[in-house]
CSV table of C-alpha atoms and ligand atoms in Angstrom, one decimal:
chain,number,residue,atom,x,y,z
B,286,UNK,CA,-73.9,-83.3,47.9
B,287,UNK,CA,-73.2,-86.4,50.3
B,288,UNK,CA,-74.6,-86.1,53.5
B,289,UNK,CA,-72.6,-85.7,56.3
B,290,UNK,CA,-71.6,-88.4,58.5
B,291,UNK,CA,-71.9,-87.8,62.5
B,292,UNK,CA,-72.7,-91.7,63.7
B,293,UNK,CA,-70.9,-94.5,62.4
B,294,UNK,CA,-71.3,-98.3,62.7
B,295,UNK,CA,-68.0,-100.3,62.9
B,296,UNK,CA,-68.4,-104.6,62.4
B,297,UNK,CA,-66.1,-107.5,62.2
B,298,UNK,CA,-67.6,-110.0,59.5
B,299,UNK,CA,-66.2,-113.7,57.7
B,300,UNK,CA,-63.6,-115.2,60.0
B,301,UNK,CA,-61.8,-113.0,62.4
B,302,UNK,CA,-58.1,-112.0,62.1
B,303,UNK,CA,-55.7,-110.7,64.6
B,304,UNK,CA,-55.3,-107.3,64.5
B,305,UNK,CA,-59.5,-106.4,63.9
B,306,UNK,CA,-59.6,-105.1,67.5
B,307,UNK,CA,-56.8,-102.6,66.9
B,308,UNK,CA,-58.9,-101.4,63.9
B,309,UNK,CA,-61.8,-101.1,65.6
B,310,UNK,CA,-60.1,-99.0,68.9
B,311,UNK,CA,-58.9,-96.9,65.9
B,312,UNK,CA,-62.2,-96.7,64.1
B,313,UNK,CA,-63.9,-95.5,67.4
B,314,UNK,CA,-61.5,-93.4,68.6
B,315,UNK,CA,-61.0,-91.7,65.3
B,316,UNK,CA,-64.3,-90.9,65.3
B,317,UNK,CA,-64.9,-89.7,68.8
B,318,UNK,CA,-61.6,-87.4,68.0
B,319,UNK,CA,-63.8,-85.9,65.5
B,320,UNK,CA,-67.0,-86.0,68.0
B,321,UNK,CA,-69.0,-88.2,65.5
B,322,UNK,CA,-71.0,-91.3,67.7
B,323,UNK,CA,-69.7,-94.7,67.0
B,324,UNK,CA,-71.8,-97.6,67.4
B,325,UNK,CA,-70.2,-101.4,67.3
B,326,UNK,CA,-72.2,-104.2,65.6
B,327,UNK,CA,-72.4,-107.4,66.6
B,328,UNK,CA,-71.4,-110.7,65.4
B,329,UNK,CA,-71.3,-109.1,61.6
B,330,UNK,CA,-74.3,-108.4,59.2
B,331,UNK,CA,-76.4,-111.0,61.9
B,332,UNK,CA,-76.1,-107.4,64.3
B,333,UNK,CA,-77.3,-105.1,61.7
B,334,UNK,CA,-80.0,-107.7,61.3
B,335,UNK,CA,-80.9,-108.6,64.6
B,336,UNK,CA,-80.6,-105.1,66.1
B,337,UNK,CA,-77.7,-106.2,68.4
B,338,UNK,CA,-75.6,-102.7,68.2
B,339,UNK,CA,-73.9,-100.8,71.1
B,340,UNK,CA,-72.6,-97.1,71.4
B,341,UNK,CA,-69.0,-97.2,72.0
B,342,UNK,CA,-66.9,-95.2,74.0
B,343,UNK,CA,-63.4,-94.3,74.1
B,344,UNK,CA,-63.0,-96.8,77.1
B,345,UNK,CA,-65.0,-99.6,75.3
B,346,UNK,CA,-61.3,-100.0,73.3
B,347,UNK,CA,-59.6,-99.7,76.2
B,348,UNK,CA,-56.9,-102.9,76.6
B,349,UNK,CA,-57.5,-104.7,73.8
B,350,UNK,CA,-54.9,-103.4,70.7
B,351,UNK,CA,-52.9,-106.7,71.9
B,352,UNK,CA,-56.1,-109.5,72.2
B,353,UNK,CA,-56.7,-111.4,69.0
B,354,UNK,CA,-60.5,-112.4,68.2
B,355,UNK,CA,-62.3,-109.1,68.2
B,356,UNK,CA,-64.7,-108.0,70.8
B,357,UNK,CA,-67.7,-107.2,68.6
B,358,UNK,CA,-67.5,-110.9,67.4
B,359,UNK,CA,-67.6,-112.2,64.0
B,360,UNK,CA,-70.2,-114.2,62.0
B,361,UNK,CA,-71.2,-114.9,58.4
B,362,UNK,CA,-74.7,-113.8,57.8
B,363,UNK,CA,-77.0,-116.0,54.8
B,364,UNK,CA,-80.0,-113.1,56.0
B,365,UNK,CA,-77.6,-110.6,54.4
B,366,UNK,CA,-77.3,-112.2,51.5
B,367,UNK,CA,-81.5,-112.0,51.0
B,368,UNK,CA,-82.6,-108.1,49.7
B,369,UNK,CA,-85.2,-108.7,53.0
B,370,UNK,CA,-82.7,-108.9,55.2
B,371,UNK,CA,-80.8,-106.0,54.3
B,372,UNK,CA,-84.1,-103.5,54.7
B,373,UNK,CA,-84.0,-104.6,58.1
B,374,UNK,CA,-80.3,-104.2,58.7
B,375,UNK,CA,-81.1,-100.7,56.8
B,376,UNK,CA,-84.5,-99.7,59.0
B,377,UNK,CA,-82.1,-100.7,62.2
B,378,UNK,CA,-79.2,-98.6,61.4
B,379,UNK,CA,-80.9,-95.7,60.1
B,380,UNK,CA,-83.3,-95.6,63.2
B,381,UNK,CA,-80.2,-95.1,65.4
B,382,UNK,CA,-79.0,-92.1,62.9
B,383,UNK,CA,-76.2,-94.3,61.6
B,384,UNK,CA,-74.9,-93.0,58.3
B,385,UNK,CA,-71.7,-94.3,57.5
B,386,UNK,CA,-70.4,-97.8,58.3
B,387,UNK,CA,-66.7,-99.8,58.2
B,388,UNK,CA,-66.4,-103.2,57.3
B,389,UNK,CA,-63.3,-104.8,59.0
B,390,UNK,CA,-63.8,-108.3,56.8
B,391,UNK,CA,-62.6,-110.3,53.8
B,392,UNK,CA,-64.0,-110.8,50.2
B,393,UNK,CA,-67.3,-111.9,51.6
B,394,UNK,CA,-67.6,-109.5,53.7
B,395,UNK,CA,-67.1,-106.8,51.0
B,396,UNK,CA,-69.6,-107.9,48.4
B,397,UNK,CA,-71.9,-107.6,51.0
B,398,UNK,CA,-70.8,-104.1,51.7
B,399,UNK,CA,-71.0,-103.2,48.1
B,400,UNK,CA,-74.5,-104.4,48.0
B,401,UNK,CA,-76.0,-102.4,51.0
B,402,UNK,CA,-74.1,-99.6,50.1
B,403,UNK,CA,-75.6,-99.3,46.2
B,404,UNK,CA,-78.9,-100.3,47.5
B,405,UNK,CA,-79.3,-97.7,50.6
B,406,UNK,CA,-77.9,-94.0,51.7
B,407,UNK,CA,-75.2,-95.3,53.7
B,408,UNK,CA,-71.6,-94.6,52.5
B,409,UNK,CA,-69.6,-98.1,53.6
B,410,UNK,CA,-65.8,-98.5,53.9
B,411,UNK,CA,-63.6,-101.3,53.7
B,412,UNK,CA,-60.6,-102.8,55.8
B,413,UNK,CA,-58.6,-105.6,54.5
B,414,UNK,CA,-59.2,-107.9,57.7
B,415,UNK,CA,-58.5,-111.6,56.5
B,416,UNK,CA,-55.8,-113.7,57.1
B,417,UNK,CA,-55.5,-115.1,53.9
B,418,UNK,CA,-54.5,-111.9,52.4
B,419,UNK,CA,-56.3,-112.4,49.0
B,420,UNK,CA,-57.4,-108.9,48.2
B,421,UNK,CA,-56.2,-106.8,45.8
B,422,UNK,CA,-54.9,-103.1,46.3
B,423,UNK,CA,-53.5,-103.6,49.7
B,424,UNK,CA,-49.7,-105.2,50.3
B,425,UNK,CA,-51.1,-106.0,53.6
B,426,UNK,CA,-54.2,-107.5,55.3
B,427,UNK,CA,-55.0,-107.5,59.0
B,428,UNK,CA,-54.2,-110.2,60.2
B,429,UNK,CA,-52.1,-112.1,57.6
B,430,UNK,CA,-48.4,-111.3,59.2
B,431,UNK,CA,-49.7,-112.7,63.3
B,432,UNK,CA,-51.0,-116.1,60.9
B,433,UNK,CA,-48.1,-116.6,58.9
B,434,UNK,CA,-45.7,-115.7,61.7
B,435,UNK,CA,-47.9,-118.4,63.7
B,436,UNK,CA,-47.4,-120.7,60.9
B,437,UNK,CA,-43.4,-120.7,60.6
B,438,UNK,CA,-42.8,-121.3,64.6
B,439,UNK,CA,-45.0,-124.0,64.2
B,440,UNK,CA,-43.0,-125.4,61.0
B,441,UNK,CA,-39.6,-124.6,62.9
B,442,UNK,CA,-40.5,-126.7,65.9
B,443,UNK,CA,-41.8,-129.8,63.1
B,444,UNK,CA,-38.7,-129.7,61.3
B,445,UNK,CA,-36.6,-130.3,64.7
B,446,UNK,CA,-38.5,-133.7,65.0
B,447,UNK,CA,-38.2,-134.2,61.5
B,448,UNK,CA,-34.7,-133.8,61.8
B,449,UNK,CA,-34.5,-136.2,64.5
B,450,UNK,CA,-36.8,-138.8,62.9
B,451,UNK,CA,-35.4,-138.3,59.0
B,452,UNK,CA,-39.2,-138.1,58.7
B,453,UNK,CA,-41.1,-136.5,55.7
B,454,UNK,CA,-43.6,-134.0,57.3
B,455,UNK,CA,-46.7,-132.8,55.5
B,456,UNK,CA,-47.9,-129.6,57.0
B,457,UNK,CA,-51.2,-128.2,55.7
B,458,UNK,CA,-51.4,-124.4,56.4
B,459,UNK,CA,-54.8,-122.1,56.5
B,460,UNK,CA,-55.8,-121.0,52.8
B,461,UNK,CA,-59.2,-122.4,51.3
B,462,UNK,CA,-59.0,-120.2,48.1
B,463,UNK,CA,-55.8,-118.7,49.1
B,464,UNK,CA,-51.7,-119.9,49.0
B,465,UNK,CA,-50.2,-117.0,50.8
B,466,UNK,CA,-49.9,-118.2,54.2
B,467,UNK,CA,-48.2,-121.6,52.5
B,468,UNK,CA,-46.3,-119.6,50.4
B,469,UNK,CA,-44.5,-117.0,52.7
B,470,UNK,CA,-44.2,-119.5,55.7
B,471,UNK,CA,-43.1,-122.6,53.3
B,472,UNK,CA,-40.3,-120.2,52.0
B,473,UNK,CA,-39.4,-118.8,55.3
B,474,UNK,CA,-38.9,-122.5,56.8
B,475,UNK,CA,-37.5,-123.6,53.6
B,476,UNK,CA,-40.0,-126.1,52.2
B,477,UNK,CA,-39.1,-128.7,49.6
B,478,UNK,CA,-41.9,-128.1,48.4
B,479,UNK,CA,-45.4,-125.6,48.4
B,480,UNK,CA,-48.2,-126.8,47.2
B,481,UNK,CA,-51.4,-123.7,46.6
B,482,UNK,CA,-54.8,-123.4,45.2
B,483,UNK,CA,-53.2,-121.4,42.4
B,484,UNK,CA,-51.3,-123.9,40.6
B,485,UNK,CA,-51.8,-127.0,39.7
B,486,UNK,CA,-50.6,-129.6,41.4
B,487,UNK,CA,-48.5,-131.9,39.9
B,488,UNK,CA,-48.5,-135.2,42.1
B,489,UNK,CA,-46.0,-136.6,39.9
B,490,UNK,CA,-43.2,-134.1,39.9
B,491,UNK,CA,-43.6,-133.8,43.7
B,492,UNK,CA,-43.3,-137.6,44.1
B,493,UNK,CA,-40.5,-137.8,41.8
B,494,UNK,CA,-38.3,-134.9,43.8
B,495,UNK,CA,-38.7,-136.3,47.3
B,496,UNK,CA,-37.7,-139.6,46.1
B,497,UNK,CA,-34.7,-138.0,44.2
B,498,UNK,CA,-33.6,-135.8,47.6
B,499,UNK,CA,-33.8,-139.1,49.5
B,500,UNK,CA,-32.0,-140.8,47.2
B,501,UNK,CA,-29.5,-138.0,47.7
B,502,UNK,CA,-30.3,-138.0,51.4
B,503,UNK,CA,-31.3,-135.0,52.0
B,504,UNK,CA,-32.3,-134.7,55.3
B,505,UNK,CA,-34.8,-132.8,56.2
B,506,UNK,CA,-38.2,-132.8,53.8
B,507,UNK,CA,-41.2,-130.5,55.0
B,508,UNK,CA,-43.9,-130.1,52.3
B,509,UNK,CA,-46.2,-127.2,53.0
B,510,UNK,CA,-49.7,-127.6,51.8
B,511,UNK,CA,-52.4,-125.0,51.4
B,512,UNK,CA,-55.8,-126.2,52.5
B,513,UNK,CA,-57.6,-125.4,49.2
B,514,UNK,CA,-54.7,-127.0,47.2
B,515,UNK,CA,-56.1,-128.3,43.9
B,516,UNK,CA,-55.0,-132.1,44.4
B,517,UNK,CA,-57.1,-132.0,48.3
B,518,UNK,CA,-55.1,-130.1,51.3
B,519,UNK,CA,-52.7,-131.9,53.0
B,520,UNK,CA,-54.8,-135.8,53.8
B,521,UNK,CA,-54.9,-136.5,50.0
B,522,UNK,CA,-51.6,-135.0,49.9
B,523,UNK,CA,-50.6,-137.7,52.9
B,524,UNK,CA,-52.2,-140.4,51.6
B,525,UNK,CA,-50.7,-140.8,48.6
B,526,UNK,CA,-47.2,-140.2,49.6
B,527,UNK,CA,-47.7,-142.8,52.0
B,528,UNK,CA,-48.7,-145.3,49.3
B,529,UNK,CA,-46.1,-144.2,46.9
B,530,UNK,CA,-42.9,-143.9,48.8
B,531,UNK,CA,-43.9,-146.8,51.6
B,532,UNK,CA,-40.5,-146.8,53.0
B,533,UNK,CA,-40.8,-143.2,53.6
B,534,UNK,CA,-41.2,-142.2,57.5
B,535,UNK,CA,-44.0,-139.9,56.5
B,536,UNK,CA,-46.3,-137.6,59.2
B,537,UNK,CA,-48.7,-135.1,58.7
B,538,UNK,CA,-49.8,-132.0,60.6
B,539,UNK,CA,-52.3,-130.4,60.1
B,540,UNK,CA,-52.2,-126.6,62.0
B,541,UNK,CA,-55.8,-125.3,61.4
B,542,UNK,CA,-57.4,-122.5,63.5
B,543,UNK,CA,-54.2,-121.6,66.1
B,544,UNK,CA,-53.2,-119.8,63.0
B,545,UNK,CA,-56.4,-117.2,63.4
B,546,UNK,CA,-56.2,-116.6,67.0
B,547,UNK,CA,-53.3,-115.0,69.4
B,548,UNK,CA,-52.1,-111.8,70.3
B,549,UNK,CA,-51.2,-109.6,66.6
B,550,UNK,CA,-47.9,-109.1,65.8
B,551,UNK,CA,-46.0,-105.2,65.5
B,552,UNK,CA,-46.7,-105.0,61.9
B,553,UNK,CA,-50.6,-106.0,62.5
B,554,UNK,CA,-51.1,-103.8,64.9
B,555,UNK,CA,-49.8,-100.9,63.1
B,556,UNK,CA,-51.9,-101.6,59.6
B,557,UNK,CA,-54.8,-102.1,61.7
B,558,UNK,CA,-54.7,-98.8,63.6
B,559,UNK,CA,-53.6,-96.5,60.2
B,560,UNK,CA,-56.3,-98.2,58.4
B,561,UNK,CA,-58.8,-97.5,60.5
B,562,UNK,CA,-57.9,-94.1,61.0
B,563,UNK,CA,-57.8,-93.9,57.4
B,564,UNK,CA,-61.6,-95.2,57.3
B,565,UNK,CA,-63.2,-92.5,59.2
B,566,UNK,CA,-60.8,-89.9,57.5
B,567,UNK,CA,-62.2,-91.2,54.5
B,568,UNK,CA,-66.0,-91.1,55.6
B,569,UNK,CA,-65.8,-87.4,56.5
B,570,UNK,CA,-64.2,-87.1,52.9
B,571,UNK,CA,-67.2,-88.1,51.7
B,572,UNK,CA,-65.7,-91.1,49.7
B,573,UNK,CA,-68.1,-94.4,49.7
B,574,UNK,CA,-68.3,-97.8,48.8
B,575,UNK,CA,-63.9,-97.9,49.1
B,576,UNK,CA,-61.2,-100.6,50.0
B,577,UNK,CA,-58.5,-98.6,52.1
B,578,UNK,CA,-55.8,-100.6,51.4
B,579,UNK,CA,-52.0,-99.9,51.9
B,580,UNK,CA,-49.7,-100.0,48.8
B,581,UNK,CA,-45.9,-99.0,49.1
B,582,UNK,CA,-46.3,-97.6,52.3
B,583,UNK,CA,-48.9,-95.5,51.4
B,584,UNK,CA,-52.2,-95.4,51.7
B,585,UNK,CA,-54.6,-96.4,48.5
B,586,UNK,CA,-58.6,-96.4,48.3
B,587,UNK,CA,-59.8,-99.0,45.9
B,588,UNK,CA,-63.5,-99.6,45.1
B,589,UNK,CA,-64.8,-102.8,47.2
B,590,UNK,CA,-65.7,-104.8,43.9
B,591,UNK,CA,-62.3,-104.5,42.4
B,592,UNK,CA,-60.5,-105.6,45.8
B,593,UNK,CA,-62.8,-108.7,45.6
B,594,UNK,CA,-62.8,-109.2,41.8
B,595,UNK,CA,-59.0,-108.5,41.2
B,596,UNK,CA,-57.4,-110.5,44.0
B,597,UNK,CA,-53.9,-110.9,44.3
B,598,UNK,CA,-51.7,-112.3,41.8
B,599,UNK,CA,-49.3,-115.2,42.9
B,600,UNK,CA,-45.8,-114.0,41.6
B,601,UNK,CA,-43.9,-117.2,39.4
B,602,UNK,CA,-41.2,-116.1,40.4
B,603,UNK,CA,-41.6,-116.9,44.1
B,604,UNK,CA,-42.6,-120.3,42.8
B,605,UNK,CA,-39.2,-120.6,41.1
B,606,UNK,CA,-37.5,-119.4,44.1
B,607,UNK,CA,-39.0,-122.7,45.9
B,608,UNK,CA,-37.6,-124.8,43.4
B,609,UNK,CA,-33.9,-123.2,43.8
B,610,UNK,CA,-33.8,-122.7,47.1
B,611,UNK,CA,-34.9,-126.4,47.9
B,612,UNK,CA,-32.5,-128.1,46.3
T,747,F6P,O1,-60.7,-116.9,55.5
T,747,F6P,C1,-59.9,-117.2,56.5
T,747,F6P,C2,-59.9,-118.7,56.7
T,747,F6P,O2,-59.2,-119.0,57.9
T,747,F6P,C3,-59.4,-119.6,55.6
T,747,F6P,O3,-58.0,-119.6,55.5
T,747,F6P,C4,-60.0,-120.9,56.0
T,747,F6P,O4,-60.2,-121.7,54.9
T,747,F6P,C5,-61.4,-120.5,56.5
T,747,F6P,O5,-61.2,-119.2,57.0
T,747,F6P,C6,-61.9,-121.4,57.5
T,747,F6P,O6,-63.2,-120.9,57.9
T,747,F6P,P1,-64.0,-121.5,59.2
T,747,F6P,O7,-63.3,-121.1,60.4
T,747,F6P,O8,-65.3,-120.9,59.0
T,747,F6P,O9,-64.0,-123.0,59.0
């Protein structure tokens, strides 16, 4: 029979996303509701290692459900990654009593979860916290909705200039392995065209339709770019435009990290704090080594390697919708 779990450790690991400290005020408050001890970790897996973990109290979460970042900081740990340093992060949690642990992290983060957790006694749960949003099992991930949000009021304010200017404006989004953010913000601005990790790039096609709307004159052209594109994020993307179309007014911007920070959004918020509700729930249930995701409104427990082995599938048919609605 599992063991039952009366002290928890809570971390934030990878990159942060906004929306991790309203999981972790619901993690610890969750679990002081059901008068377990919760104890944050520092800067990720580095915490477990180096022994940097606090007891949390209800106040510890007070005023922070609207601050992006997250208070317990966020790192990416190589240690963890060695079977040595994960006996120490073991021997430093289970001197404190800690027997069950939540994750708030991306695909990283949860293969090192699934390791610890099949190599020690200590059940670990998982919280979609990436702004990418490439996890499977979960329609949302903390964080992604804040980013992408980010992401089209930036857009909106380039295509006013680019409206002025008749310019062509390149805009490279967040996404290394990941096209969401280009996709959802590229449609919501109405993109000419997205270009993600996902699909190949066709340099060609994309050359030939901005010189066939200009020839049209279209007016406005904003080409959203995932970072991790295939043909090389939005510089190569830039660069070659410029030398193809030379009498094209051509810019690019590049948005980068305001896309992680700033204060979550409603719908961020809200996922956070069921989620992590949900992840203590699901420790005293005695379920281990789970993804609690959120699938048609409901809640859905995945195993950790299946969220980071499936991933999410890119639908075509957003893809054509591009196409359609850009013309
Ligand atoms: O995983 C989130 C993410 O923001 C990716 O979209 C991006 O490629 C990466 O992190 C950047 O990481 P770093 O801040 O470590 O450069």
């Amino acid at each position: 029979m599992a063991t039952k779990v009366t002290k928890i450790g809570v971390l934030t690991s990878g990159g942060d996303s906004p929306g991790m400290n309203a999981a972790i005020r619901a993690v610890v408050r969750t679990g002081i509701y059901h008068g377990m001890e919760v104890f944050g970790v520092m800067r990720g897996y580095s915490g477990m290692i180096d022994d940097d973990i606090v007891k949390m109290e209800s106040r510890s979460v007070a005023n922070i459900i609207q601050r992006g970042g997250t208070i317990l900081k966020c790192a990416r740990s190589k240690q963890f990654l060695t079977p040595e340093g994960r006996q120490i992060a073991y021997e430093n949690l289970k001197k404190r009593g800690i027997n069950g642990l939540v994750i708030i992290g991306g695909d990283g983060s949860f293969r090192g979860a699934q390791k610890f957790s099949n190599e020690f006694d200590i059940p670990c749960i998982g919280l979609p916290g990436t702004i990418d949003k490439d996890i499977a099992g979960s329609d949302f991930t903390i964080g992604f909705d804040t980013a992408v949000n980010t992401a089209v009021d930036a857009i909106d304010k380039i295509r006013d200039t680019a409206d002025a200017h008749d310019r062509l404006f390149i805009v490279e989004v967040m996404g290394r392995d990941a096209g969401y953010i280009a996709l959802h913000s590229g449609i919501a601005t109405g993109a000419e065209n997205i270009l993600i990790p996902e699909t190949k790039t066709d340099i060609e096609e994309l050359i030939d339709s901005l010189g066939e709307k200009e020839k049209r004159k279209k007016l406005v052209n904003l080409v959203v770019v995932a970072e991790g594109d295939d043909f090389g994020g939005g510089n190569e993307v830039a660069k070659i435009i410029k030398e193809r179309m030379p009498t094209t007014d051509t810019r690019l911007c590049i948005l980068g990290h305001i896309q992680r920070g700033g204060s979550p959004t409603c719908l961020d918020r809200l996922i956070a704090s069921r989620m992590g509700y949900h992840a203590v729930e699901s420790l005293i249930e005695g379920r281990h080594n789970v993804m609690v995701g959120i699938l048609n409104n409901r809640m859905n427990y995945i195993p950790l390697d299946f969220a980071v082995k499936a991933k999410q599938r890119i639908s075509k048919e957003w893809m054509k919708i591009v196409k359609i609605l850009a013309s």
